[in-house]
Coordinates of C-alpha atoms and ligand atoms in Angstrom, one line a residue:
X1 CA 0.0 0.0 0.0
X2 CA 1.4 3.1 -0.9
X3 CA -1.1 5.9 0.7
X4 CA -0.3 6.5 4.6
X5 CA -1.6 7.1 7.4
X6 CA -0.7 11.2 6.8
X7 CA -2.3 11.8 4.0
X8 CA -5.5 11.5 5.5
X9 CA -6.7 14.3 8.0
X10 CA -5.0 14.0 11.8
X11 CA -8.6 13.0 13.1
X12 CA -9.4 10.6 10.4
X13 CA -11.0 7.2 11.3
X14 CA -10.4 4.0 10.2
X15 CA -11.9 1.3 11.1
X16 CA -13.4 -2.3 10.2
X17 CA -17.3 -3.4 9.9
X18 CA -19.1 -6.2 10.9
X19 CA -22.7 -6.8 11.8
X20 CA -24.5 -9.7 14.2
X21 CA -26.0 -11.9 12.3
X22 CA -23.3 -12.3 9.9
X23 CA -20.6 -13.2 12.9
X24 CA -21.8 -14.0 16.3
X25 CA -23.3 -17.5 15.9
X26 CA -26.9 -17.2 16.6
X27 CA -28.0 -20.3 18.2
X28 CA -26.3 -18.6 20.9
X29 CA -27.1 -17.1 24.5
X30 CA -30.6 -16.9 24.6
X31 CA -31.4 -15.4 21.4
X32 CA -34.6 -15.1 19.9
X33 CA -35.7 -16.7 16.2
X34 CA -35.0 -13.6 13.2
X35 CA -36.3 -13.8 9.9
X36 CA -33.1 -15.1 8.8
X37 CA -33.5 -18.3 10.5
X38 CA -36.4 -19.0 8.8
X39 CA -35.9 -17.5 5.4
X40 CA -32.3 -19.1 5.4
X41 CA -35.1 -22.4 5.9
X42 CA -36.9 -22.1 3.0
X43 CA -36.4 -23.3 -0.6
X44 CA -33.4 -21.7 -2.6
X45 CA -33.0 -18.7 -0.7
X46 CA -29.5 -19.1 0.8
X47 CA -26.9 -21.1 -1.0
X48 CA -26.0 -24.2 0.3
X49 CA -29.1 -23.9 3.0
X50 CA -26.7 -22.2 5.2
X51 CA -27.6 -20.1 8.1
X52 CA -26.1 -17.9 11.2
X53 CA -26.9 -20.2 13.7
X54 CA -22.9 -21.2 14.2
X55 CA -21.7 -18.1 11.8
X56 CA -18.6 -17.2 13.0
X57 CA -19.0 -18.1 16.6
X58 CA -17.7 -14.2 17.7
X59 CA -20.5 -15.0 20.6
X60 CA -17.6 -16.8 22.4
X61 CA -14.3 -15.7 20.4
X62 CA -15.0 -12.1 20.2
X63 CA -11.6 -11.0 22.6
X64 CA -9.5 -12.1 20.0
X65 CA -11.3 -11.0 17.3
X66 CA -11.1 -7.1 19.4
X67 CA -7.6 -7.9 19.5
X68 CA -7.8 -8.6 15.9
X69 CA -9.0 -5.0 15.4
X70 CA -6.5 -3.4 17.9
X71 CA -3.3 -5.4 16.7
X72 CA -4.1 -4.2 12.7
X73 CA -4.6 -0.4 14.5
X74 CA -7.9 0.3 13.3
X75 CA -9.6 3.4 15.4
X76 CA -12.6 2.3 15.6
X77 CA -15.0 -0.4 15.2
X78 CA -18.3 -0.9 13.3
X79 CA -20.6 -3.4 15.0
X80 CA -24.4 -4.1 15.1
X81 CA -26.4 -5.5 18.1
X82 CA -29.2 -7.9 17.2
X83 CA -32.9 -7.1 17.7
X84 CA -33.9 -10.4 18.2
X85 CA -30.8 -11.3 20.8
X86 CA -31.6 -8.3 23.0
X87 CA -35.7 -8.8 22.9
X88 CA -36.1 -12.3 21.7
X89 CA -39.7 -12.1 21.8
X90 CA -39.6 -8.6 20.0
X91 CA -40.6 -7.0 23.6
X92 CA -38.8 -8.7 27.1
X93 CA -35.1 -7.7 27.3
X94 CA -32.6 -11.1 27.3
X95 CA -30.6 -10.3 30.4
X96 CA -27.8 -12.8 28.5
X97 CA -27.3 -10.3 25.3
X98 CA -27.0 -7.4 27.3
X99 CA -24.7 -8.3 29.1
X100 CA -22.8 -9.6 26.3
X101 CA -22.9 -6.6 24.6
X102 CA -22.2 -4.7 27.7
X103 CA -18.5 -7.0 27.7
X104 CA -18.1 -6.6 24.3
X105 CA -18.3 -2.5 24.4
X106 CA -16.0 -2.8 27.6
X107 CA -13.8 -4.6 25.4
X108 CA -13.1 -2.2 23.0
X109 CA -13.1 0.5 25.2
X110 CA -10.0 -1.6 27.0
X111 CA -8.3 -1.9 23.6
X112 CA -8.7 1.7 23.0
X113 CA -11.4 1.1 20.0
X114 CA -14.2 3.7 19.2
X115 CA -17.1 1.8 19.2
X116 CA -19.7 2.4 16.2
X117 CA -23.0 0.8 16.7
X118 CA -26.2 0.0 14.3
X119 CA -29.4 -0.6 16.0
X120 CA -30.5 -2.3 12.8
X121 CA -28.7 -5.0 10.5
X122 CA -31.6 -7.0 9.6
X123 CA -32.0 -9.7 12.8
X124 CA -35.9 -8.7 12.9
X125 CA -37.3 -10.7 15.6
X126 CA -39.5 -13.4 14.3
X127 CA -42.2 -12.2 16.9
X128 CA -42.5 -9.1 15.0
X129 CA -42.3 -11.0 11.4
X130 CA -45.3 -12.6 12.5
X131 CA -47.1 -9.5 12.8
X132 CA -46.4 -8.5 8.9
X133 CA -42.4 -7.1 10.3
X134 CA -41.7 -3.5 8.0
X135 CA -45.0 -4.2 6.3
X136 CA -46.9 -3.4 9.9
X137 CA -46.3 0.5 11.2
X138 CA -46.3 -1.6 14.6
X139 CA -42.4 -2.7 13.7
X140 CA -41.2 0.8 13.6
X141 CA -42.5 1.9 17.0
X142 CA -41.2 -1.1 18.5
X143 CA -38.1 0.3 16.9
X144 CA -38.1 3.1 19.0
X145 CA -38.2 0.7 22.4
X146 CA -35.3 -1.4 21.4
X147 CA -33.5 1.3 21.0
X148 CA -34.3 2.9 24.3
X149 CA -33.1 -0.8 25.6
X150 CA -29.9 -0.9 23.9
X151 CA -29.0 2.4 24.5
X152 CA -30.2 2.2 28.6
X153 CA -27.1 -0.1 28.6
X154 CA -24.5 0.7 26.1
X155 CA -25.3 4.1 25.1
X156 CA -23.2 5.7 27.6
X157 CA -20.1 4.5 25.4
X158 CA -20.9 4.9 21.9
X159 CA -18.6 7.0 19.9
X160 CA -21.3 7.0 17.2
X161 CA -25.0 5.2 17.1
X162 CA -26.2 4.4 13.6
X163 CA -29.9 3.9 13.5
X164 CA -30.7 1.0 10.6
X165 CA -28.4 -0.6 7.9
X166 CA -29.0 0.1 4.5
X167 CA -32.5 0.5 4.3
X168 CA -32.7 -0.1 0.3
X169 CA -31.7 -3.4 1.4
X170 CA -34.4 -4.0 4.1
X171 CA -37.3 -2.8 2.0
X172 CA -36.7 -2.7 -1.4
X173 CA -34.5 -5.9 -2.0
X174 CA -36.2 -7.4 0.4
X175 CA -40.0 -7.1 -0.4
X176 CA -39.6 -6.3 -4.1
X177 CA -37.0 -8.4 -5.2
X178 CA -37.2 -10.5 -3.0
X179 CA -33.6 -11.6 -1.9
X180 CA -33.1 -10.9 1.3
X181 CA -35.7 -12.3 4.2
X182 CA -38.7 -11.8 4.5
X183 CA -38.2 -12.5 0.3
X184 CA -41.4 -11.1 -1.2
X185 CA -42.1 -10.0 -4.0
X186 CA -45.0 -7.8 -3.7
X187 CA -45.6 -4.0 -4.6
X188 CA -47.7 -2.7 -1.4
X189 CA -45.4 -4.3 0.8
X190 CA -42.8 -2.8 -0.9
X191 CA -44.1 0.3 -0.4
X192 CA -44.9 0.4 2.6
X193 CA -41.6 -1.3 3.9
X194 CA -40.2 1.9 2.3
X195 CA -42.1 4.0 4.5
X196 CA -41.8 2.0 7.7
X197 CA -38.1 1.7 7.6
X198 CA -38.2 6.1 7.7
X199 CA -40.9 6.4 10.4
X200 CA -38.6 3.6 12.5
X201 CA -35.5 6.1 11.5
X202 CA -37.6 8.9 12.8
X203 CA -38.8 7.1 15.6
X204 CA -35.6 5.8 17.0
X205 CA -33.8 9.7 16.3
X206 CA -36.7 10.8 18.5
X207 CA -35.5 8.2 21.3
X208 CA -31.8 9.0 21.1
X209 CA -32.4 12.8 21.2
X210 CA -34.8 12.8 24.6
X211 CA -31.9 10.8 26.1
X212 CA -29.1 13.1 24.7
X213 CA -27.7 10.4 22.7
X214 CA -24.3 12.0 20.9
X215 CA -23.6 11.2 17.5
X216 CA -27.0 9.8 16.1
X217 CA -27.5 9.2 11.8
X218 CA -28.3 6.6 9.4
X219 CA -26.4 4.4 7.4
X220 CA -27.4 4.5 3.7
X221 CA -25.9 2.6 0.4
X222 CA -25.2 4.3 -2.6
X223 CA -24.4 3.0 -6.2
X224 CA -23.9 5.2 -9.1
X225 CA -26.2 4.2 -11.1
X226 CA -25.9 5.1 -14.7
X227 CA -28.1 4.4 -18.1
X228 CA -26.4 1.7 -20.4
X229 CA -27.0 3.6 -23.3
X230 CA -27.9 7.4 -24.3
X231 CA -31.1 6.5 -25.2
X232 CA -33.8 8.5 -23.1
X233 CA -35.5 5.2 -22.3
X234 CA -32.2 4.0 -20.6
X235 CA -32.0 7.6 -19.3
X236 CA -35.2 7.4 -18.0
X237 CA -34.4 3.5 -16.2
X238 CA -31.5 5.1 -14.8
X239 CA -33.3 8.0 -13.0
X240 CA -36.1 5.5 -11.6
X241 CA -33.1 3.3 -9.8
X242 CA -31.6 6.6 -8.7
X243 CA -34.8 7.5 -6.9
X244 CA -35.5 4.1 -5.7
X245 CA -31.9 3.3 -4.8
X246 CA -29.6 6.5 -4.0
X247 CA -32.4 9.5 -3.4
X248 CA -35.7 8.0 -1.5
X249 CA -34.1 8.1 1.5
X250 CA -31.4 10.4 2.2
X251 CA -33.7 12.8 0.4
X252 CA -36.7 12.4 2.9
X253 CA -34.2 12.8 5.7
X254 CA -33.1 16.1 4.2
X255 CA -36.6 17.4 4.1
X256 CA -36.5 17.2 0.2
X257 CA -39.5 14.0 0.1
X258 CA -40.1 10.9 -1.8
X259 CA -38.5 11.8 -5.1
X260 CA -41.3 11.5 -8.1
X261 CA -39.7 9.0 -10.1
X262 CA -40.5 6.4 -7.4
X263 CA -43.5 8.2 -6.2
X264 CA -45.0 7.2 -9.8
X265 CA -44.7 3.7 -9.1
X266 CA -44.9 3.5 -5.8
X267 CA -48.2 6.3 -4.0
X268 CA -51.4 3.9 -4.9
X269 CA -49.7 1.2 -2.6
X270 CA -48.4 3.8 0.5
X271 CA -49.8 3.4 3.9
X272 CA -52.4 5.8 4.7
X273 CA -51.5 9.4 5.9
X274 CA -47.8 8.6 5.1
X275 CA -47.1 12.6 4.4
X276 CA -48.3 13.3 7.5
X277 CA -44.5 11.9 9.1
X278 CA -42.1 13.1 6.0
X279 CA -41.7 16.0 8.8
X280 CA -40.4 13.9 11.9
X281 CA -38.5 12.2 9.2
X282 CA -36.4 14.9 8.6
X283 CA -35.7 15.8 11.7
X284 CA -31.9 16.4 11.4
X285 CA -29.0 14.2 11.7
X286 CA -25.1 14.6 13.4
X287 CA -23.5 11.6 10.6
X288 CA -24.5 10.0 8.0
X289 CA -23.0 6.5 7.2
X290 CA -22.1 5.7 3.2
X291 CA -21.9 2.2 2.0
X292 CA -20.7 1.8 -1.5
X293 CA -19.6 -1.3 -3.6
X294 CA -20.1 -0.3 -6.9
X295 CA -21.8 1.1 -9.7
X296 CA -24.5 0.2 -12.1
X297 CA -25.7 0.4 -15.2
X298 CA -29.6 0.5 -15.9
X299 CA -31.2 -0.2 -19.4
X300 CA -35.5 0.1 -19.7
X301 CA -37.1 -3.7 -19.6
X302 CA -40.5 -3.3 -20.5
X303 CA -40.8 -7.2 -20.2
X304 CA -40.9 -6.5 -16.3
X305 CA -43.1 -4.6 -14.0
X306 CA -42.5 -0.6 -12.9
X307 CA -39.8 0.3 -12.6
X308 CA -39.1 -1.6 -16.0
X309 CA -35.2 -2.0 -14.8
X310 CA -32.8 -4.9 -16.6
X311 CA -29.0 -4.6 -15.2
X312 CA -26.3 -4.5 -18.0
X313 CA -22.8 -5.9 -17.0
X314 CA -20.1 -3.3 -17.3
X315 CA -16.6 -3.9 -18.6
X316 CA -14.4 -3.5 -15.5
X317 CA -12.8 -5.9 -13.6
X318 CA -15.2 -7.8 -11.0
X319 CA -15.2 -9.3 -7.6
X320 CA -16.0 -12.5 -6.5
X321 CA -19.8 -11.0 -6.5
X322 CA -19.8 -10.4 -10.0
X323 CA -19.7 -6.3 -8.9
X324 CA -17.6 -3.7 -11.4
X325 CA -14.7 -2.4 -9.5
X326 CA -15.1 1.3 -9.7
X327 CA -13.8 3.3 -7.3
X328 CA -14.1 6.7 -8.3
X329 CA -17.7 6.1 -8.0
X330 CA -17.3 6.4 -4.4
X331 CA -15.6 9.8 -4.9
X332 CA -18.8 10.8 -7.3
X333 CA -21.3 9.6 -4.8
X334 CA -19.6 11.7 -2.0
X335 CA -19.1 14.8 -3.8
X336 CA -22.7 14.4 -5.2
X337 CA -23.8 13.6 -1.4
X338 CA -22.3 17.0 0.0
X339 CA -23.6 18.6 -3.1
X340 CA -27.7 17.9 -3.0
X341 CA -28.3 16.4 -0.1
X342 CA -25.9 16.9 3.4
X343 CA -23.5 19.8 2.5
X344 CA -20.8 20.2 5.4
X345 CA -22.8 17.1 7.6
X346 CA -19.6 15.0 8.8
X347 CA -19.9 11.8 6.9
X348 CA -17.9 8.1 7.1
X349 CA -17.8 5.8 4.8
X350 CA -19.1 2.4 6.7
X351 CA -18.7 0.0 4.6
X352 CA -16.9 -0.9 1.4
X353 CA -14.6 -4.3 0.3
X354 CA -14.4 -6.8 -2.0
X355 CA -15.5 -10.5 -2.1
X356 CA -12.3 -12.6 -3.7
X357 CA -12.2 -16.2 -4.9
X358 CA -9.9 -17.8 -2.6
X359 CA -10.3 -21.4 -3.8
X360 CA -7.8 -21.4 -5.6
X361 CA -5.3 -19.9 -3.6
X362 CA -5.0 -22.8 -1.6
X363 CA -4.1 -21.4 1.4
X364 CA -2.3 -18.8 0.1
X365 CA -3.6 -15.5 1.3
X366 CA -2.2 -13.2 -1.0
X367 CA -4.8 -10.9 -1.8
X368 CA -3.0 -8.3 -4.0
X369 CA -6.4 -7.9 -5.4
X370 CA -8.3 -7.0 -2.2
X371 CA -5.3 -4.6 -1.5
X372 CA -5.1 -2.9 -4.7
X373 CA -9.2 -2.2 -4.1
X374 CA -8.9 -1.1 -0.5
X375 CA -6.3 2.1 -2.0
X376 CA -8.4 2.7 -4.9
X377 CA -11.5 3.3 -2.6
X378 CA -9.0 5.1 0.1
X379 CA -7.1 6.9 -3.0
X380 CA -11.3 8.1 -3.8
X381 CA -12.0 8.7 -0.5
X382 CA -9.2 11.1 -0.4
X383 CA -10.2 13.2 -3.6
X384 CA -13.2 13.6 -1.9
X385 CA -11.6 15.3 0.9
X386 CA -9.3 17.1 -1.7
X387 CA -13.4 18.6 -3.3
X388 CA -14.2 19.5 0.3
X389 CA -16.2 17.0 1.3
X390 CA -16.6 16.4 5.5
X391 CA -15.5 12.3 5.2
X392 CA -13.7 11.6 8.7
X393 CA -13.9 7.9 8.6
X394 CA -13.5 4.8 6.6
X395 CA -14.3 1.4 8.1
X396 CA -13.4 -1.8 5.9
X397 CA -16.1 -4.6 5.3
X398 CA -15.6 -6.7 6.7
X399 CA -13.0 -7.5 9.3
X400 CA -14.0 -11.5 9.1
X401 CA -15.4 -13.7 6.4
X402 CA -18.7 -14.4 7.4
X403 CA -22.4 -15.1 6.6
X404 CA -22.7 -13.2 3.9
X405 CA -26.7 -13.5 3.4
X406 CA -27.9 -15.1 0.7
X407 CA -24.7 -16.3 -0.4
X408 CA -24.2 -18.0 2.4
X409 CA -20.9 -18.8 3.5
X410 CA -19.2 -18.9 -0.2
X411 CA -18.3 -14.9 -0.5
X412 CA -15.6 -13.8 1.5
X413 CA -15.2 -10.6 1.9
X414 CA -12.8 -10.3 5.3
X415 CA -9.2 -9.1 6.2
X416 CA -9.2 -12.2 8.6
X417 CA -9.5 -15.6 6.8
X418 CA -12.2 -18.3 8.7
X419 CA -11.8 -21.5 8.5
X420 CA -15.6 -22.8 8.9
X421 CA -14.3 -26.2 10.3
X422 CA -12.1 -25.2 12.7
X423 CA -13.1 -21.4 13.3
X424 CA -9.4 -20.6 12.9
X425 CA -8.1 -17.4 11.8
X426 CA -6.0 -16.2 9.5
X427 CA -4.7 -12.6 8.4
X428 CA -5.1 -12.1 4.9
X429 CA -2.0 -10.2 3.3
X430 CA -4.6 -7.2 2.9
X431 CA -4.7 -7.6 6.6
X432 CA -1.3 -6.7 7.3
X433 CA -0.8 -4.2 4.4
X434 CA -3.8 -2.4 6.4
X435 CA -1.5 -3.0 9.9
X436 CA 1.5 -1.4 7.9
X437 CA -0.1 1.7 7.1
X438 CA -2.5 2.1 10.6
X439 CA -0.1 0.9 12.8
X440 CA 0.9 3.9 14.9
Ligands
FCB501 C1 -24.0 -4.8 2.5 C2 -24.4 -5.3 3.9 C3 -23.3 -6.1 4.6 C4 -22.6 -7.0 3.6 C5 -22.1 -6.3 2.4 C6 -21.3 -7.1 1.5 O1 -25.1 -4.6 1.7 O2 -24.7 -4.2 4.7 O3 -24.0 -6.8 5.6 O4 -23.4 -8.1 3.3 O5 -23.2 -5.7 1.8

């Protein structure tokens, strides 16, 4: 790696990602069925039929995977806590997660780690999936009183709270696609998960400000999304994923609304009154979390439903996901982001890596490729600073391979190398190039 630790702003944080369900094992400690369990249980949904009951087991190796974080000399750390290990039944507190939490928080405080919570990375409790989960309004208030429990015993330590993950993910590709638990594929669901995932937003903002919560925001992916061709059809395609994708949310946040692209699709099949809490969800942020992996490319497919989108594959290089490498995207979305939306808001980027074949490697951890992505991204984070935007942060997903959703165990995306027999780990060579440039 040839960028250092100087070139980036004194303050600048880096840091690495993970998130529960993809890590801690969750047939452990008392936690409570998610909608992963059983989605990971139906037909075709997760390759391989695998699930996060065993994951990673970070339940009961999680000191050396801190020291993992302190001995590569990340800043900070980017964890989640799981809705359905802290109120199992969607409602009771599990005395056993929050105290593992607790030791976990105390753990990184120990190793002089900044930890970076998010309330929400997709572990809804099953309790609540019963009930219709983002479809029901019901969800997002009991949003609000996880977060109040979370926060009554961590809170006091957070260098930064995060209120959901990538909420494309949880309503969109979740409940129009159909990919990610709860996997329909269903308009009015769709829409209203959209809606649901801003009024829990809103709602758990509201929580964290009556207890003087520092640091509160949202983390939000972004692609840059791009018609395939200049026709005005592809145009046109491109504009409706840009709504649906990049502006629906951190637009409502910044008091701009629903943008009218998706609203054309998407207003016969919105919960009732749903203006009535675009004000609440605007109430303002102190961060705002970017995730970004890549680009795309958007051509019109009248063969399918509104939006009418069919994906084109680009020419770049591609990870192990099949994504285009394309880092300057990351610089575009930022610039973009400070531009239309945020302005001088501080903003981290929260997640970004790279899935890499390592079958064939046999053993051999040599990622140049992972390492040669991480300083593209870091080289784009920088020109970003350079155009003035307010990026203090960059945490790496993921610090482990792990669960990665419905691809199961096969995408590995960590610094750290898991053996899934054993549960050994192994530092990947992007791991130490990282520890040769944080080290301090
Ligand atoms: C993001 C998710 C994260 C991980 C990466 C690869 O969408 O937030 O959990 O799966 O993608």
């Amino acid at each position: 790696m040839k960028l250092k630790r100087t070139d980036f702003p004194p303050d600048f944080r880096f840091g690495a990602a993970t998130a529960a369900y993809q890590i801690e094992g969750h047939s452990f400690g008392n936690a409570g069925p998610s909608h992963w369990d059983t989605f990971a249980k139906g037909p075709g949904n997760v390759v391989g039929a695998e699930d996060g009951a065993i994951a990673c087991d970070h339940y009961h190796r999680w000191e050396a995977d801190l020291d993992l974080i302190r001995d590569a000399g990340f800043d900070a750390y980017r964890f989640s806590t799981s809705w359905a290990r802290v109120t199992p039944d969607g409602r009771t507190p599990n005395p056993e997660g929050l105290d593992y939490y607790d030791r976990l928080v105390d753990g990184m405080l120990a190793r002089g780690i900044e930890p970076y919570l998010t309330l929400y990375h997709w572990d809804l409790p099953s309790a609540l999936a019963d009930i219709g989960g983002w479809t029901n309004r019901e969800t997002a208030l009991r949003f609000g009183d996880y977060t109040d429990v979370v926060l009554d015993r961590i809170g006091d330590r957070m260098a930064g709270v995060a209120t959901l993950n990538e909420p494309w993910c949880v309503a969109w590709l979740s409940h129009f696609l159909g990919h990610h638990a709860p996997g329909l594929r269903d308009i009015r669901a769709a829409a209203r998960a959209m809606h649901h995932v801003m009024v829990a937003h809103a709602e758990s903002m509201e929580r964290m400000r009556a207890r003087g919560q520092k640091n509160a925001g949202i983390v939000l992916n972004f692609e840059a999304s791009y018609p395939a061709t200049d026709s005005a059809a592809d145009k046109a395609a491109a504009a409706r994923q840009d709504a649906i994708f990049n502006r629906w949310f951190i637009g409502a946040i910044c008091g701009q609304g629903y943008p009218e692209e998706a609203l054309e699709g998407l207003r016969p099949h919105m919960p009732a009154c749903w203006e009535d809490d675009m004000a609440r969800i605007a109430a303002p942020i102190d961060w705002l979390g970017v995730n970004y992996y890549t680009r795309g490319l958007l051509k019109e497919d009248r063969s399918q439903p509104w939006p009418h989108l069919g994906s084109v594959t680009g020419p770049l290089d591609k990870t192990q996901m099949g994504w285009e490498i394309y880092p300057d995207g990351l610089r575009e979305v930022l610039c973009r982001l400070k531009d239309d939306f945020v302005g001088d808001l501080p903003m981290m980027v929260t997640e970004n890596g790279m899935a890499r074949d390592e079958s064939q490697s046999n053993g051999n951890m040599g990622d140049v490729e992972r390492i040669g992505f991480i300083e593209g991204h870091f080289q784009a984070a920088l020109d970003a600073i350079a155009a003035g935007v307010n990026l203090n942060g960059f945490f790496y997903w993921s610090l482990l391979d792990n669960f990665e959703w419905a691809f199961g165990f096969e995408k590995r995306f960590g610094i750290v190398h898991v053996d899934y027999q054993s549960l050994k780990r192994t530092p990947k060579a992007s791991y130490h190039a990282l520890k040769a440039m944080l080290y301090r």
